[in-house]
Tab-separated table of C-alpha atoms in Angstrom:
chain	number	residue	atom	x	y	z
J	1	MET	CA	8.325	38.821	32.941
J	2	PHE	CA	5.868	40.725	35.159
J	3	GLN	CA	2.642	42.236	33.929
J	4	ASP	CA	3.141	45.311	36.112
J	5	ARG	CA	4.292	46.282	39.600
J	6	ALA	CA	1.090	44.955	41.188
J	7	ASP	CA	1.759	41.541	39.672
J	8	ALA	CA	5.332	41.596	40.968
J	9	ALA	CA	4.120	42.655	44.424
J	10	ARG	CA	1.624	39.825	44.663
J	11	ARG	CA	4.324	37.320	43.763
J	12	LEU	CA	6.674	38.803	46.343
J	13	ALA	CA	3.979	38.730	49.011
J	14	ALA	CA	3.469	35.028	48.336
J	15	ARG	CA	7.187	34.452	48.974
J	16	LEU	CA	7.027	36.507	52.172
J	17	GLN	CA	4.172	34.655	53.839
J	18	ALA	CA	6.395	33.738	56.788
J	19	CYS	CA	6.186	37.415	57.817
J	20	GLN	CA	2.396	37.356	58.056
J	21	GLY	CA	1.178	37.828	61.601
J	22	GLN	CA	4.352	39.683	62.626
J	23	ASN	CA	2.978	43.151	61.782
J	24	PRO	CA	5.926	43.733	59.442
J	25	LEU	CA	7.008	47.241	58.541
J	26	VAL	CA	7.126	47.408	54.748
J	27	LEU	CA	9.466	50.163	53.600
J	28	ALA	CA	9.317	50.992	49.917
J	29	ILE	CA	12.016	52.857	48.013
J	30	PRO	CA	10.274	55.696	46.133
J	31	ARG	CA	8.907	56.112	43.787
J	32	GLY	CA	8.327	52.936	41.820
J	33	ALA	CA	8.265	50.536	44.752
J	34	VAL	CA	5.601	52.372	46.763
J	35	PRO	CA	2.595	50.809	44.974
J	36	MET	CA	4.302	47.439	45.450
J	37	GLY	CA	4.841	48.119	49.122
J	38	ARG	CA	1.172	48.927	49.525
J	39	VAL	CA	0.142	45.545	48.094
J	40	ILE	CA	2.674	43.641	50.192
J	41	ALA	CA	1.718	45.450	53.403
J	42	GLN	CA	-1.959	44.705	52.790
J	43	GLN	CA	-1.392	41.025	52.058
J	44	LEU	CA	0.911	40.513	55.047
J	45	GLY	CA	-1.054	42.633	57.516
J	46	GLY	CA	1.740	45.132	57.972
J	47	GLU	CA	2.384	48.871	57.894
J	48	LEU	CA	3.618	50.849	54.891
J	49	ASP	CA	6.195	53.627	54.915
J	50	VAL	CA	9.079	54.754	52.734
J	51	VAL	CA	12.828	54.478	53.172
J	52	LEU	CA	14.665	57.253	51.394
J	53	ALA	CA	17.940	56.807	49.573
J	54	ARG	CA	19.136	58.354	46.324
J	55	LYS	CA	21.601	57.153	43.777
J	56	LEU	CA	24.630	59.271	42.958
J	57	HIS	CA	24.600	59.849	39.216
J	58	ALA	CA	27.644	59.376	37.039
J	59	PRO	CA	28.980	62.512	35.329
J	60	PHE	CA	27.153	62.994	32.004
J	61	LEU	CA	25.394	59.619	32.484
J	62	PRO	CA	22.454	60.322	34.811
J	63	GLU	CA	20.967	56.869	34.306
J	64	VAL	CA	24.121	55.218	35.721
J	65	ALA	CA	24.713	55.043	39.487
J	66	VAL	CA	28.193	55.494	40.911
J	67	GLY	CA	26.923	55.161	44.475
J	68	ALA	CA	24.072	56.182	46.751
J	69	VAL	CA	23.343	58.248	49.851
J	70	ASP	CA	20.843	57.773	52.679
J	71	GLU	CA	19.059	60.401	54.779
J	72	SER	CA	21.851	60.511	57.355
J	73	GLY	CA	24.381	61.440	54.685
J	74	TRP	CA	26.135	58.055	54.692
J	75	THR	CA	27.335	57.234	51.191
J	76	TYR	CA	28.169	54.094	49.297
J	77	VAL	CA	30.580	54.603	46.408
J	78	SER	CA	30.725	51.945	43.690
J	79	PRO	CA	34.121	50.503	42.721
J	80	HIS	CA	33.617	51.748	39.142
J	81	ALA	CA	32.969	55.375	40.155
J	82	GLY	CA	36.457	56.591	39.309
J	83	ARG	CA	36.425	54.943	35.899
J	84	LEU	CA	33.296	56.946	35.060
J	85	GLY	CA	34.893	60.246	36.034
J	86	ALA	CA	33.388	60.575	39.517
J	87	ASP	CA	36.338	61.922	41.503
J	88	SER	CA	36.163	63.018	45.150
J	89	ASP	CA	35.124	66.588	44.341
J	90	TYR	CA	32.363	65.410	42.023
J	91	LEU	CA	31.114	62.869	44.572
J	92	ALA	CA	31.013	65.480	47.338
J	93	GLN	CA	28.927	67.844	45.202
J	94	GLU	CA	26.645	65.086	43.947
J	95	THR	CA	26.117	63.890	47.526
J	96	ARG	CA	25.072	67.392	48.589
J	97	THR	CA	22.673	67.610	45.648
J	98	GLN	CA	21.031	64.277	46.396
J	99	LEU	CA	20.799	65.002	50.134
J	100	GLN	CA	18.848	68.150	49.312
J	101	ALA	CA	16.541	66.060	47.130
J	102	LEU	CA	16.073	63.544	49.955
J	103	ARG	CA	15.128	66.258	52.435
J	104	ALA	CA	12.648	67.755	49.983
J	105	ARG	CA	11.132	64.340	49.339
J	106	ARG	CA	10.785	63.605	53.059
J	107	THR	CA	9.024	66.931	53.592
J	108	LEU	CA	6.711	66.146	50.697
J	109	TYR	CA	5.894	62.556	51.642
J	110	THR	CA	5.570	62.691	55.441
J	111	PRO	CA	5.120	66.374	56.279
J	112	ILE	CA	3.409	65.966	59.656
J	113	ARG	CA	5.024	62.855	61.123
J	114	ALA	CA	8.381	61.198	61.579
J	115	PRO	CA	9.270	57.992	59.726
J	116	ILE	CA	7.900	54.880	61.437
J	117	ASP	CA	10.505	53.500	63.831
J	118	PRO	CA	11.881	50.132	62.625
J	119	ALA	CA	13.508	49.225	65.945
J	120	GLY	CA	12.627	45.728	67.117
J	121	ARG	CA	10.426	44.993	64.106
J	122	THR	CA	10.506	42.753	61.073
J	123	VAL	CA	11.337	45.206	58.292
J	124	ILE	CA	10.846	44.428	54.605
J	125	VAL	CA	12.609	46.794	52.194
J	126	VAL	CA	10.977	46.695	48.774
J	127	ASP	CA	12.160	47.854	45.364
J	128	ASP	CA	10.863	47.164	41.873
J	129	GLY	CA	14.300	46.064	40.710
J	130	LEU	CA	18.032	46.387	41.276
J	131	ALA	CA	20.419	47.341	38.506
J	132	THR	CA	23.592	48.284	40.379
J	133	GLY	CA	22.116	47.760	43.848
J	134	ALA	CA	23.613	51.031	45.128
J	135	THR	CA	20.355	52.550	46.382
J	136	MET	CA	19.398	49.357	48.199
J	137	VAL	CA	22.841	49.251	49.838
J	138	ALA	CA	22.300	52.734	51.266
J	139	ALA	CA	18.764	51.902	52.391
J	140	LEU	CA	19.771	48.680	54.153
J	141	HIS	CA	22.796	50.290	55.789
J	142	GLY	CA	20.716	53.110	57.227
J	143	LEU	CA	18.046	50.763	58.509
J	144	ARG	CA	20.485	48.336	60.127
J	145	ALA	CA	21.751	51.214	62.258
J	146	ARG	CA	18.200	51.626	63.606
J	147	HIS	CA	18.124	48.084	65.035
J	148	PRO	CA	15.306	46.152	63.365
J	149	ALA	CA	14.701	42.667	64.722
J	150	ARG	CA	14.932	41.258	61.189
J	151	LEU	CA	15.834	42.999	57.944
J	152	VAL	CA	14.503	41.565	54.689
J	153	CYS	CA	15.322	42.796	51.183
J	154	ALA	CA	12.510	42.026	48.713
J	155	VAL	CA	12.873	42.754	44.997
J	156	SER	CA	11.173	41.421	41.929
J	157	VAL	CA	14.249	41.364	39.681
J	158	ALA	CA	17.940	42.116	40.031
J	159	SER	CA	21.188	41.773	38.186
J	160	PRO	CA	23.281	38.942	39.627
J	161	GLU	CA	25.957	41.501	40.577
J	162	ALA	CA	23.489	43.678	42.499
J	163	LEU	CA	22.066	40.656	44.266
J	164	ALA	CA	25.531	39.594	45.431
J	165	LEU	CA	26.210	43.141	46.641
J	166	VAL	CA	23.119	43.440	48.856
J	167	ARG	CA	22.927	39.883	50.171
J	168	PRO	CA	25.394	40.379	53.083
J	169	LEU	CA	23.467	43.450	54.277
J	170	ALA	CA	20.120	41.761	54.992
J	171	ASP	CA	19.039	38.832	57.121
J	172	GLU	CA	17.112	37.522	54.128
J	173	VAL	CA	16.965	38.449	50.455
J	174	VAL	CA	13.895	37.522	48.416
J	175	CYS	CA	14.388	38.031	44.685
J	176	LEU	CA	12.020	36.542	42.130
J	177	GLU	CA	14.364	36.726	39.147
J	178	ALA	CA	18.096	37.339	38.666
J	179	PRO	CA	18.633	36.784	34.921
J	180	PRO	CA	22.191	36.694	33.572
J	181	ASP	CA	21.139	38.855	30.598
J	182	PHE	CA	19.947	41.713	32.843
J	183	GLU	CA	20.176	45.124	31.152
J	184	ALA	CA	17.537	47.315	32.818
J	185	VAL	CA	14.728	46.858	35.326
J	186	GLY	CA	12.043	47.967	32.879
J	187	GLN	CA	12.755	45.159	30.420
J	188	PHE	CA	11.121	42.684	32.821
J	189	TYR	CA	7.760	44.510	33.049
J	190	ARG	CA	5.142	44.748	30.317
J	191	ASP	CA	3.803	47.887	32.008
J	192	PHE	CA	6.489	49.975	33.736
J	193	ALA	CA	4.739	53.330	33.895
J	194	GLN	CA	6.396	56.022	35.964
J	195	VAL	CA	5.039	56.503	39.479
J	196	GLU	CA	4.492	60.180	40.339
J	197	ASP	CA	4.794	61.934	43.688
J	198	ASP	CA	1.025	62.450	43.887
J	199	GLU	CA	0.476	58.694	43.869
J	200	VAL	CA	3.121	58.136	46.543
J	201	ILE	CA	1.527	60.760	48.794
J	202	ARG	CA	-1.928	59.235	48.289
J	203	LEU	CA	-0.732	55.733	49.123
J	204	LEU	CA	1.034	56.899	52.265
J	205	LYS	CA	-2.026	58.819	53.419
J	206	ASP	CA	-4.257	55.785	52.838
């Protein structure tokens, strides 16, 4: 159990000490992971930015992911998507919807600069937890195509299934907890308050 995201970030930073001195690029998945990324970047002497990916929502079950899309439009579709009613037409429309949301979020978060280039760098991708792992899959896939020297996935908690899904996509996976009774990310935080866009923008400006 974590007190809050700051507590989880400090624990992750302690596990990532081997990256200190390498000027790592810490890429947080908005919105919840951005405050965590800030703490990790500070403790490791790195830079903070965001990596944007969006889950594809199941029909009539918006809290359930049937896949994810990155900024390039590449999509990951979960094996269970069809069982939840997400056919090819639905997935195409949902992908278009989430791509529009990604473009709007990029304009909002980094309006006057391009994303920091990960090429040749140690890159740490941070999230506050993985349920299905779909969003992290899309994030790692997109980043691998941009040729980082080393790609690290860092999460505080994950379902065992999500952890197995993302492990082949990173050079290293750091996960503090992978409980077999995983139901939702929020159950492992005493304080899991929603992070708003204003806070993300402030942290990126700082």
